[in-house]
Short mmCIF file of C-alpha atoms in Angstrom, two decimals:
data_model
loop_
_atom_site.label_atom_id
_atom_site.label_comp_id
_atom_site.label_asym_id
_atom_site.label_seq_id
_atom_site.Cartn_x
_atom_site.Cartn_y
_atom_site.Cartn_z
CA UNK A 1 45.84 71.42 -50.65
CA UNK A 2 44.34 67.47 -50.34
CA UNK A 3 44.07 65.21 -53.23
CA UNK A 4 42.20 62.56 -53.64
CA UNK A 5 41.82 59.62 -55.78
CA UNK A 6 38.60 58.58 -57.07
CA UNK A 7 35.08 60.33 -57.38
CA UNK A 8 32.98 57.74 -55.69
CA UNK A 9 31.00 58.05 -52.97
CA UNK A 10 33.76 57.62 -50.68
CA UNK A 11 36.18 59.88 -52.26
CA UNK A 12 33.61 62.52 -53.23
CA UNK A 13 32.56 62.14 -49.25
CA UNK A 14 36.14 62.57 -48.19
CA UNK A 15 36.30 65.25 -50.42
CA UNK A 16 33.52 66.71 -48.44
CA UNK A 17 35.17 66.13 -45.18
CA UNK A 18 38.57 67.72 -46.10
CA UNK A 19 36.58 71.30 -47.79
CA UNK A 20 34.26 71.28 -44.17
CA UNK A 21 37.78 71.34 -42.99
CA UNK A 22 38.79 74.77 -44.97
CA UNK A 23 41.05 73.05 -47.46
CA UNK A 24 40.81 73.35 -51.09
CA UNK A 25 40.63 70.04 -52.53
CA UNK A 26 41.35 68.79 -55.90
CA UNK A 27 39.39 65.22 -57.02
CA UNK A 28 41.11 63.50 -59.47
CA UNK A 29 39.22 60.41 -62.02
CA UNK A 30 40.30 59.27 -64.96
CA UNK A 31 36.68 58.62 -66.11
CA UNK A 32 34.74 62.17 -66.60
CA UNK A 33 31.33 60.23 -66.09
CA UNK A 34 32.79 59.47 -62.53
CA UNK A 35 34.10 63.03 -61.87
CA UNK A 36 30.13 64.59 -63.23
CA UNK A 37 28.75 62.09 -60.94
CA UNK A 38 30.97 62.96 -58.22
CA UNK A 39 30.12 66.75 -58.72
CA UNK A 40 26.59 66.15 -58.71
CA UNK A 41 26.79 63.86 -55.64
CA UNK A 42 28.36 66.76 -53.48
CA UNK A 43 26.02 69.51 -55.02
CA UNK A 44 23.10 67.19 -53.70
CA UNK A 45 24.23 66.69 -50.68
CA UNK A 46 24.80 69.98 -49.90
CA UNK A 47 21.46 71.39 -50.92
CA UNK A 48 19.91 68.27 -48.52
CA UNK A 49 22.13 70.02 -45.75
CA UNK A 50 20.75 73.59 -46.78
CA UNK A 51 16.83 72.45 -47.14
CA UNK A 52 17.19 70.84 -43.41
CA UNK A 53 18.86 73.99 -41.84
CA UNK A 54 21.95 72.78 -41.05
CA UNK A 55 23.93 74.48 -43.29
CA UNK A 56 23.60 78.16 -44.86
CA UNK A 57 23.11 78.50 -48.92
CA UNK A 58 25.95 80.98 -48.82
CA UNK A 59 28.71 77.98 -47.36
CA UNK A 60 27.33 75.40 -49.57
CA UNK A 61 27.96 77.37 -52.45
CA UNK A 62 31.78 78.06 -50.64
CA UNK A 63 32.42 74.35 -49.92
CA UNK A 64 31.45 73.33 -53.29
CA UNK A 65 33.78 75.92 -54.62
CA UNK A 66 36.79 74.40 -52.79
CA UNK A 67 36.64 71.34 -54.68
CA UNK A 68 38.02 70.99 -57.99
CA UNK A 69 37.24 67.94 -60.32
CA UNK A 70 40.15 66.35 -63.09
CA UNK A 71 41.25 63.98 -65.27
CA UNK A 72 44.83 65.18 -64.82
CA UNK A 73 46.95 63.11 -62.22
CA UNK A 74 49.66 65.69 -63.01
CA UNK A 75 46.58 68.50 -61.08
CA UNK A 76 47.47 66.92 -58.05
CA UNK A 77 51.18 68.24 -57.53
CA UNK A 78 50.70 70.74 -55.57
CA UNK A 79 48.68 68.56 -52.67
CA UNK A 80 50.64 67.93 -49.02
CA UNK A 81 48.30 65.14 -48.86
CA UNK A 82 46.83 62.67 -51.66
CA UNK A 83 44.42 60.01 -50.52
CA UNK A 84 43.39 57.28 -52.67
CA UNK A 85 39.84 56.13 -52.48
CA UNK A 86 39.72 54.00 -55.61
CA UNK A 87 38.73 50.24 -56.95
CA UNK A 88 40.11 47.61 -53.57
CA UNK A 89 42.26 45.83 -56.25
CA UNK A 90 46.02 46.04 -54.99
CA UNK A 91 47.48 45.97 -58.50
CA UNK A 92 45.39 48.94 -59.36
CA UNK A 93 46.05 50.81 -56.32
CA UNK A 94 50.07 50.03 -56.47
CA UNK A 95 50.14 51.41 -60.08
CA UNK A 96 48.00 54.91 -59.03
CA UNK A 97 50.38 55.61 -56.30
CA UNK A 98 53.44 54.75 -58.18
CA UNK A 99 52.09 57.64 -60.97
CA UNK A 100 51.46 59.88 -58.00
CA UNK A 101 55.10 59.79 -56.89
CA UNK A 102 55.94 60.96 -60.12
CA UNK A 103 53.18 63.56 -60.66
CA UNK A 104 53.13 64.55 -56.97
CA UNK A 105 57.04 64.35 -55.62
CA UNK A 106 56.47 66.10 -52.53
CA UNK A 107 53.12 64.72 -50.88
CA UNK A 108 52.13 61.87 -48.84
CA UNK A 109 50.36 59.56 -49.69
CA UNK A 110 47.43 57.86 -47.92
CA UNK A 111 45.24 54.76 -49.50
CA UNK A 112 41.57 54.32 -48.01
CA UNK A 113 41.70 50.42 -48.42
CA UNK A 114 39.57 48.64 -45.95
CA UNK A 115 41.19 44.71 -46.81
CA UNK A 116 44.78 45.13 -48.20
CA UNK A 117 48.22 45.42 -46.51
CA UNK A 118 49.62 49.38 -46.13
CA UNK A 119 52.88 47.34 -46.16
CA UNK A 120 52.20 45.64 -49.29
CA UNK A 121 50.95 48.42 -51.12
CA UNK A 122 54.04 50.62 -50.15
CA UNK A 123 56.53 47.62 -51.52
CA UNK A 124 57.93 48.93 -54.66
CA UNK A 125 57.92 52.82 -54.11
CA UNK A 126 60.26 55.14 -54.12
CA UNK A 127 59.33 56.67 -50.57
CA UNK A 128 57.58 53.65 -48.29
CA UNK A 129 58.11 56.08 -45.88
CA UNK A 130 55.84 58.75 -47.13
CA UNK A 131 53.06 56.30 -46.94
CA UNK A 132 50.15 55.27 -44.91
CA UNK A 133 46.54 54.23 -44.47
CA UNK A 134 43.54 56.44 -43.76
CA UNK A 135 40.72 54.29 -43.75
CA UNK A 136 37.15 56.43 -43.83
CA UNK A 137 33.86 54.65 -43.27
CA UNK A 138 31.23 55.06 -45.57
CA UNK A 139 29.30 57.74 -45.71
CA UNK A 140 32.71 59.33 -44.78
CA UNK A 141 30.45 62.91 -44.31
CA UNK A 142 28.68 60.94 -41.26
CA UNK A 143 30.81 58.14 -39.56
CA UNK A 144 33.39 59.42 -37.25
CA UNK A 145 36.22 56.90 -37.64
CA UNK A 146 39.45 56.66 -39.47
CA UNK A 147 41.79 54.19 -38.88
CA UNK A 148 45.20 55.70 -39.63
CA UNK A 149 47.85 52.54 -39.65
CA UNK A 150 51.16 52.81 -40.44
CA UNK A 151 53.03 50.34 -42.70
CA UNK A 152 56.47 48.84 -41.72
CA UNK A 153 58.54 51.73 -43.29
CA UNK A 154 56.01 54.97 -42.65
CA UNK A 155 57.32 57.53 -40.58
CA UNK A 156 56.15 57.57 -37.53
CA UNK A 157 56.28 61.61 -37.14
CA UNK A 158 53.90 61.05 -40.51
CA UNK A 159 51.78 58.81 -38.86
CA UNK A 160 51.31 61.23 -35.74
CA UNK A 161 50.96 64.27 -37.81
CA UNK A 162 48.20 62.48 -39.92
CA UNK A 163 46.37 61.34 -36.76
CA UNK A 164 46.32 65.25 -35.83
CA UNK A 165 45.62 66.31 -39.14
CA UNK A 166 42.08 63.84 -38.93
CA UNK A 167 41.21 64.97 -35.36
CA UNK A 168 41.28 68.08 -36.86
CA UNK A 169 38.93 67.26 -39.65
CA UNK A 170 36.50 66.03 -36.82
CA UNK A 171 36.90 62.52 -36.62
CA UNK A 172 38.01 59.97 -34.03
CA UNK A 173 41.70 58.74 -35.17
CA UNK A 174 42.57 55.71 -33.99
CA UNK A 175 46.40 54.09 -34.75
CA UNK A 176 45.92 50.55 -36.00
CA UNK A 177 48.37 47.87 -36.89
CA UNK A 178 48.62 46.55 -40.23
CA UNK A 179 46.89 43.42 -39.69
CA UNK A 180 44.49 41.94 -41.75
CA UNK A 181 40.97 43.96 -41.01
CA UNK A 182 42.95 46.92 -39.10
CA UNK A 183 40.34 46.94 -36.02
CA UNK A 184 36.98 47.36 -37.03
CA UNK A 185 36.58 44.53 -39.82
CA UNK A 186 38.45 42.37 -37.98
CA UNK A 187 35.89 42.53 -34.51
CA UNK A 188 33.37 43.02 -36.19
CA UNK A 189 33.35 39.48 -37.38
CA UNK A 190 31.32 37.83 -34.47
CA UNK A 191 28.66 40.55 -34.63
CA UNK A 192 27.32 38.45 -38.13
CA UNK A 193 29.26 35.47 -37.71
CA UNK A 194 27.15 34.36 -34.15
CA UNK A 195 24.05 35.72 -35.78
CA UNK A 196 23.97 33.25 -38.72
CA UNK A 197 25.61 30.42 -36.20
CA UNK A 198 22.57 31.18 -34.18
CA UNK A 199 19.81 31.17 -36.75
CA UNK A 200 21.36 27.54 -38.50
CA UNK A 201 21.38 26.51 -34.93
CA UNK A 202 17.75 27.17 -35.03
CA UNK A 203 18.14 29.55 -32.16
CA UNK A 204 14.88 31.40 -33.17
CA UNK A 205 13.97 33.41 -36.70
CA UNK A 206 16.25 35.88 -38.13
CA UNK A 207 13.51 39.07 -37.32
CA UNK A 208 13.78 37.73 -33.94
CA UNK A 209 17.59 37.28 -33.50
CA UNK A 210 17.47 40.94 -34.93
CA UNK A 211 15.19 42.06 -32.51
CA UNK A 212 17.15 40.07 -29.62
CA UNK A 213 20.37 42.45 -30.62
CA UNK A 214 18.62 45.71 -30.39
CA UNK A 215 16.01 45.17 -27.38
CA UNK A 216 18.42 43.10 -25.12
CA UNK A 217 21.98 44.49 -26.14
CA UNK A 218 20.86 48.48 -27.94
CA UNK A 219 22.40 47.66 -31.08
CA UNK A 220 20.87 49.73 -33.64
CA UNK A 221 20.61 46.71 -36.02
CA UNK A 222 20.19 43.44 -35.57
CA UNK A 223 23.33 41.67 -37.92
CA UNK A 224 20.60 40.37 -40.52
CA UNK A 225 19.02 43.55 -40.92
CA UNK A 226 22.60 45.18 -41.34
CA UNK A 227 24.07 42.76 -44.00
CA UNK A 228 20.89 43.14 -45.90
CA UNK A 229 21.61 46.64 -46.14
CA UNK A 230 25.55 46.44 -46.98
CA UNK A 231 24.82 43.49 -49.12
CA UNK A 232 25.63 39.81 -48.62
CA UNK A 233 27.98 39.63 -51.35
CA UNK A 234 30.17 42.98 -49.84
CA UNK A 235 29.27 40.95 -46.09
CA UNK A 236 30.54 37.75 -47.30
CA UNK A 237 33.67 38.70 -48.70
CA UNK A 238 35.06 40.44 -46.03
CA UNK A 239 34.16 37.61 -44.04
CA UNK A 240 35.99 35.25 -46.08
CA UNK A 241 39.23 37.49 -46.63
CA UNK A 242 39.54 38.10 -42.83
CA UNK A 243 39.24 34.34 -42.38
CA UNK A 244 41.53 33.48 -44.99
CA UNK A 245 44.19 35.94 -44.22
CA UNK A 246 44.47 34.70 -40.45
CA UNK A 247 44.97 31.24 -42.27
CA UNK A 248 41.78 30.40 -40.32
CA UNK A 249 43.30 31.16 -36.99
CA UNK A 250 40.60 33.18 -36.03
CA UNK A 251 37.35 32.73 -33.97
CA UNK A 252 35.27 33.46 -36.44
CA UNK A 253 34.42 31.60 -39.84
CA UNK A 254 32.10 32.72 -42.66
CA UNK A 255 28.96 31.53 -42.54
CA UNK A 256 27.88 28.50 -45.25
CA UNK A 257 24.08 30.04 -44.88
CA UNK A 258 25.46 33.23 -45.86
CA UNK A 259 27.26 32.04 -48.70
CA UNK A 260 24.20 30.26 -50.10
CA UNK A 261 22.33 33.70 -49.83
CA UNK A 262 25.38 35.11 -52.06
CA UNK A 263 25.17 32.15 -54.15
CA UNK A 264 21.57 32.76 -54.81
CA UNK A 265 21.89 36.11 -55.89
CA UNK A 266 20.22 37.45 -52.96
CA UNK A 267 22.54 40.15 -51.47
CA UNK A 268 20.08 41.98 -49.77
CA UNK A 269 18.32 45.78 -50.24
CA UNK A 270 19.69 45.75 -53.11
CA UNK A 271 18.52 42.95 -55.04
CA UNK A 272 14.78 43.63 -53.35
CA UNK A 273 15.71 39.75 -51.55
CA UNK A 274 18.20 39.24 -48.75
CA UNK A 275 17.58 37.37 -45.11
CA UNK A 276 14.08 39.63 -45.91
CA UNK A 277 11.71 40.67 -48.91
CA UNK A 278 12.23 44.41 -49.48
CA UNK A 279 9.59 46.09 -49.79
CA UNK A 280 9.14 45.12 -46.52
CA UNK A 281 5.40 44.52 -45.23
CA UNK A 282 4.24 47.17 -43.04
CA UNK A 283 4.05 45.45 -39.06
CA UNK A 284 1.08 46.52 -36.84
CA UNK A 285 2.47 48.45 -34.30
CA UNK A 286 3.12 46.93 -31.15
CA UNK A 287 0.92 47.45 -27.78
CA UNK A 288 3.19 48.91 -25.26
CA UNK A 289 4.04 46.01 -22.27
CA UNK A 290 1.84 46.21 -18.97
CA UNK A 291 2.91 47.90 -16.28
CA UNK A 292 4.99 45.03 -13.96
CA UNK A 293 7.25 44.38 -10.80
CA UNK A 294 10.38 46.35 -11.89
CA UNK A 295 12.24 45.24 -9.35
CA UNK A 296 12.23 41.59 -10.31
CA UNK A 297 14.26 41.60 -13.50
CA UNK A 298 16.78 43.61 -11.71
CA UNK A 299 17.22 41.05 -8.66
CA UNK A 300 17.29 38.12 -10.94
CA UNK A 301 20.57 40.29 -12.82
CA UNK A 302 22.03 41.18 -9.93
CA UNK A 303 21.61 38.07 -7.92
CA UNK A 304 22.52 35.56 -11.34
CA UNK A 305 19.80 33.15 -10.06
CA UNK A 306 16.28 32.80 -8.21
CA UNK A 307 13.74 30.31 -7.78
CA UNK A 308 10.01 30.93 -9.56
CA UNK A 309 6.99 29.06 -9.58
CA UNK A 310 9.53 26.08 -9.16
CA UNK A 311 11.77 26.80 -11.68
CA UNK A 312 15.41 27.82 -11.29
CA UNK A 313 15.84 30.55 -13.44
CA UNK A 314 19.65 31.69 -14.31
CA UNK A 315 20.83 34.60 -15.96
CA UNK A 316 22.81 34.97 -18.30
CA UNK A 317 25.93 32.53 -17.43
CA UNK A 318 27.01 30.81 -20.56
CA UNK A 319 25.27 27.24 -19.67
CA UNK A 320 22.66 26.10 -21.63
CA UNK A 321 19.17 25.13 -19.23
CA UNK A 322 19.02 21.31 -20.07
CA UNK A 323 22.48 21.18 -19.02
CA UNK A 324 22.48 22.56 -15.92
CA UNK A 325 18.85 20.33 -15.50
CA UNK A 326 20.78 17.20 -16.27
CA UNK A 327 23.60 18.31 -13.43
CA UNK A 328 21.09 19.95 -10.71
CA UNK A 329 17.76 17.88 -10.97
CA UNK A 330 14.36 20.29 -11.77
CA UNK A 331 13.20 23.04 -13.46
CA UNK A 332 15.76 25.34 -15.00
CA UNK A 333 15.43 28.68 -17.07
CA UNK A 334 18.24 30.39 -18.82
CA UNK A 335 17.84 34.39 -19.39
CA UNK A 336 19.55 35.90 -22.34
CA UNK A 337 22.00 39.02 -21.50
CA UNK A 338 20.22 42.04 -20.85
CA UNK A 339 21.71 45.43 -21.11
CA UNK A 340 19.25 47.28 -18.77
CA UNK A 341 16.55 45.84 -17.13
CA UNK A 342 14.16 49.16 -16.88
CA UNK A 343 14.30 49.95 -20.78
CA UNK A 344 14.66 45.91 -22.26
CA UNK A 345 10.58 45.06 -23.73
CA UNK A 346 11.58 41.66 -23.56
CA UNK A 347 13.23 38.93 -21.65
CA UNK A 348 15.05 35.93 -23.77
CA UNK A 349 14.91 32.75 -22.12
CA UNK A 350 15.42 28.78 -22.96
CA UNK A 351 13.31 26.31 -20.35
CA UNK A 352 14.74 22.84 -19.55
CA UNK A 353 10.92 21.73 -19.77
CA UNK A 354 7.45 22.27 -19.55
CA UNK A 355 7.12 23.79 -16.32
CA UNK A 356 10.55 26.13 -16.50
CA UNK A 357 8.68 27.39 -19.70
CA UNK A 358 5.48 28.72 -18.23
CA UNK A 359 7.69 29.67 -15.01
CA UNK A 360 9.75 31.83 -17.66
CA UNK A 361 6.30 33.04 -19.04
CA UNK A 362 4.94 34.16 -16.11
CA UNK A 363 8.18 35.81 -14.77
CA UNK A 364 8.11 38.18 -17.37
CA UNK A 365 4.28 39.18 -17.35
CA UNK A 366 5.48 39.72 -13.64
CA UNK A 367 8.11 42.07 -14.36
CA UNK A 368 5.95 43.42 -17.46
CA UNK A 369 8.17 41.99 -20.55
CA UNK A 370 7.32 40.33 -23.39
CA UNK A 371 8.48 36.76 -23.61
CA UNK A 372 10.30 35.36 -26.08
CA UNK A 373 11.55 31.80 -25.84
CA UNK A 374 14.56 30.85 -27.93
CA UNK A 375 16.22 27.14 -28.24
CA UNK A 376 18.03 25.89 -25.69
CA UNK A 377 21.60 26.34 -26.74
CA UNK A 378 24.97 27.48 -24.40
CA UNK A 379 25.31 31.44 -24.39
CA UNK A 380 21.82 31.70 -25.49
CA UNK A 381 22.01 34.65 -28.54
CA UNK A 382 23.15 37.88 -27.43
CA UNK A 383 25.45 36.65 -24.61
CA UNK A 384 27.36 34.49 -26.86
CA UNK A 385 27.89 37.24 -29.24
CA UNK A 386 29.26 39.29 -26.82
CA UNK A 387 30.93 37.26 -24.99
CA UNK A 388 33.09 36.18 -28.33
CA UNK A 389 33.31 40.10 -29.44
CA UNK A 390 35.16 40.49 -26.16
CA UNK A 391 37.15 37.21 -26.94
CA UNK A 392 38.43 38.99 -30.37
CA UNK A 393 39.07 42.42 -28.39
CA UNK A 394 41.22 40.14 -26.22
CA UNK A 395 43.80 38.29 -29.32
CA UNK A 396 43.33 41.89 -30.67
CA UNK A 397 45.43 43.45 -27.81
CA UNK A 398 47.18 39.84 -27.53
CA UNK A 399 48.24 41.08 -31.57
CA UNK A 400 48.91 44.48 -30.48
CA UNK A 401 46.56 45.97 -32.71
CA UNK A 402 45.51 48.72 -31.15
CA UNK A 403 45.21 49.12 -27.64
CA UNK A 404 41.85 48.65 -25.08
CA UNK A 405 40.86 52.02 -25.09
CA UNK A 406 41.68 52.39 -29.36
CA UNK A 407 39.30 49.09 -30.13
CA UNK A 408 36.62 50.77 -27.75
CA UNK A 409 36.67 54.26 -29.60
CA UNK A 410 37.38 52.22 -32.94
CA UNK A 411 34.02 50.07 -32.78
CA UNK A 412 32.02 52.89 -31.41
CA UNK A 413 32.59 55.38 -34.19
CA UNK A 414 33.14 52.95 -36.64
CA UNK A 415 29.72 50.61 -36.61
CA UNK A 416 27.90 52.66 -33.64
CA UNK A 417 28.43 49.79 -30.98
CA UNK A 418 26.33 50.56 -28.05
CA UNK A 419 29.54 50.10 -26.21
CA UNK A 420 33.28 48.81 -26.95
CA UNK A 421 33.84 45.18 -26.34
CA UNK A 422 36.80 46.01 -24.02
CA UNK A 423 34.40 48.13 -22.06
CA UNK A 424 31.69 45.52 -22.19
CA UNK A 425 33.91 43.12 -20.74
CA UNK A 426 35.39 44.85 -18.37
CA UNK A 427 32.02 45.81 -16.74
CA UNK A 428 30.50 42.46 -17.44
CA UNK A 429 33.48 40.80 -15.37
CA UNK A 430 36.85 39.17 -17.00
CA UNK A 431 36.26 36.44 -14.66
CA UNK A 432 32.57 35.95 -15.41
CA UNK A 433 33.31 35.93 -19.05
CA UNK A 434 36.21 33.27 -18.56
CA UNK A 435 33.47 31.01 -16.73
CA UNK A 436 30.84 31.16 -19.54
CA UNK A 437 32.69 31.79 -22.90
CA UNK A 438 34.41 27.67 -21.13
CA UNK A 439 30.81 26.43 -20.47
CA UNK A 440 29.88 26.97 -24.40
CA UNK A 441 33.44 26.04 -26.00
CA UNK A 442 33.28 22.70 -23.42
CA UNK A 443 29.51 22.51 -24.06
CA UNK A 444 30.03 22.90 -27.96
CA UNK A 445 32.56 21.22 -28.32
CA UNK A 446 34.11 24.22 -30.49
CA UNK A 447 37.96 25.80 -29.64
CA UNK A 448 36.62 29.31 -31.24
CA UNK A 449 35.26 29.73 -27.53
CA UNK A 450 37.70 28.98 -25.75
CA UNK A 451 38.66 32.27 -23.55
CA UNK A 452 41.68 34.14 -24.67
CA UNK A 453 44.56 34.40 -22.80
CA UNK A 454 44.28 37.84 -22.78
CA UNK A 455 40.81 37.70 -21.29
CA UNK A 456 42.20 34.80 -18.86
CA UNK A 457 44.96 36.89 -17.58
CA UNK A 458 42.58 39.82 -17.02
CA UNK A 459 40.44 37.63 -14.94
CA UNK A 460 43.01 36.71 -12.44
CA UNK A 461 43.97 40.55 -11.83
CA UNK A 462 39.80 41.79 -11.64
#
């Protein structure tokens, strides 16, 4: 049997997960509204599954029958496993699992937090040892990550048989440290972080920084599309407690723009006001690109440079196009990253001038891509925010967090990545990335960009 700990939409979801799984499951609240919402929740969702075919009326009503709803901590003794998915307040949580040691003697005990220390929350119980995190990602029914991280006293045949036990359930396990953010909230930081860096840089508009993320790099969302849907204020904070846990060690800070959005009340889809106005106006839809030289785009990102109408046009290499102007003499165009050259509509560029601008025009009606100039800036937009995801990757597996091929899975299943940053890196070049994440930190001015050792030692063996 699986307990769990709360009737929210997490732990109704994992609740879900664990019943999918053949397990009888037994939800415990200690507020019945909670536990009738919870109920209804899963009833809901399973009728959605039924009504779109992907699940049979006779297993709804089977999976719904697994799970078992209470008031009564004591209803969980029988459980191997007990996960807690309640408030992310550690004096709460500490007090819930110190009951369940009493209620439940025999079981494990697993806490869902996202922010606080597995170590911390085990200080003070009976059996540290029994005791780990599982942390789901919401919807828990949907995203395929847990992070399972053992605390300084969890067995490690506990943590192993836990990872198992999750596989099992269908999802991708990875084994995190207990550091503050595990993996995922920890690298995802420079996903929003260079976002809002590049919008008060005046890098372009926040629709098109979005739109930079998803044509140029296939990110599904663009980061101020994403934080208006998980909400500024839920954005903000986890910003801040990552930050503030490191002790500001980190290479990312919260953003001050963000925090005025918070401040203003406007968190996003859920306030009808975020980064955008929600309802959002309906957009014309937009005319498919000529036809163009295909080829073109591809030479100019596998070459790094060519010469156009004039114009020096570079991809993609961390300097920003006046600077390399000021150094060179003439023309100069800087192209944004670009994931693949065939499906990209666009190409991202800065101009030194005049005449590197309609150069950088007329390339891409050549090569049959919308244009879309952005301020001249080192790292452009999308290259910088790679570039300094691959940087945290790097002090991750400098902080043995996880290892390469863990923070890959981790940020693929966790926020659908197009790709892990270890990966991206690793294709991109170590060396490569050395050469332009030390043009923008020398060029900025700013040590957050300065490569990692990590990345620098990878360089010299590549």
């Amino acid at each position: 049997m699986i307990g769990v700990c709360g009737a929210g939409a997490m732990g109704a979801g994992i609740a879900e997960v664990a019943a999918r799984a053949g397990h009888k499951v037994i939800v415990f609240d200690a507020f019945p509204a909670s536990l009738e919402r919870g109920a209804e929740n899963l009833r809901k969702g399973l009728s959605a599954q039924v009504a779109r075919g992907k699940l049979d009326g006779g297993e709804a009503d089977r999976l719904a029958a697994r799970v078992e709803w209470t008031e009564k901590l004591e209803a969980l003794a029988p459980a191997a496993l007990i996960i807690e998915a309640i408030i992310e307040d550690a004096g709460a949580k500490k007090a819930l699992f110190s009951n369940l040691e009493r209620a439940a003697p025999d079981a494990a005990l697993a806490t869902n937090t996202s922010s606080l220390s597995v170590t911390g929350l085990a200080a003070g119980l009976q059996r540290p040892e029994r005791f780990l995190g599982l942390h789901f990602f919401n919807p828990a029914t949907v995203m395929k990550l847990v992070e399972v991280v053992p605390g300084l006293a969890t067995d490690a045949a506990l943590a192993e048989a836990a990872r198992a036990l999750m596989e099992r359930w269908g999802k991708k396990a990875v084994v995190a440290k207990d550091l503050p953010g595990f993996i995922v909230n920890r690298l995802a930081r420079p996903f929003y972080g260079e976002g809002w860096r590049a919008l008060e840089d005046g890098a372009a508009d926040a629709a098109t920084i979005d739109r930079l993320y998803r044509d140029l790099a296939g990110f599904r969302m663009g980061p101020f599309e994403l934080g208006d849907l998980i909400g500024h204020d839920v954005n903000y904070a986890a910003a801040r407690s990552v930050f503030a846990a490191y002790h500001g060690a980190t290479r990312f800070r919260p953003s001050l723009a963000q925090g005025a959005l918070v401040d203003a009340g406007r968190l996003g889809r859920k306030t009808g006001r975020g980064v955008f106005s929600y309802p959002e106006e309906k957009r014309a839809a937009k005319a498919p690109a000529p036809a163009g030289d295909a080829a073109l785009l591809a030479r100019l990102l596998r070459d790094g440079a060519t010469i156009f109408e004039g114009a020096r046009l570079l991809y993609a290499d961390g300097r920003a196009a006046g600077a390399v102007a000021c150094e060179t003499g003439g023309s100069v165009v800087t192209v944004d990253y670009i994931r693949d050259s065939d499906a990209t509509p666009l190409i991202a560029f800065a101009a030194s001038d005049a005449r590197a601008r309609r150069a950088a025009v007329n390339f891409a009606a050549r090569a049959g891509k919308d244009a879309v100039e952005i301020a001249d800036r080192p790292g452009g937009v999308v290259l910088r925010t790679l570039l300094q995801l691959a940087n945290a990757a790097a002090d991750a597996l400098r902080d043995k967090a996880a290892s390469g091929e863990a923070i890959d899975t981790a940020m693929r299943a966790g926020v659908n990545y197009p790709f892990g940053p270890w990966e991206w890196v690793t294709g991109f070049g170590p060396a490569r990335a050395v050469a332009a994440l030390a043009a923008i930190a020398d060029e900025t001015g700013d040590a957050i960009y300065r490569p990692s050792e990590v990345l620098r030692a990878a360089a010299r063996t590549s």
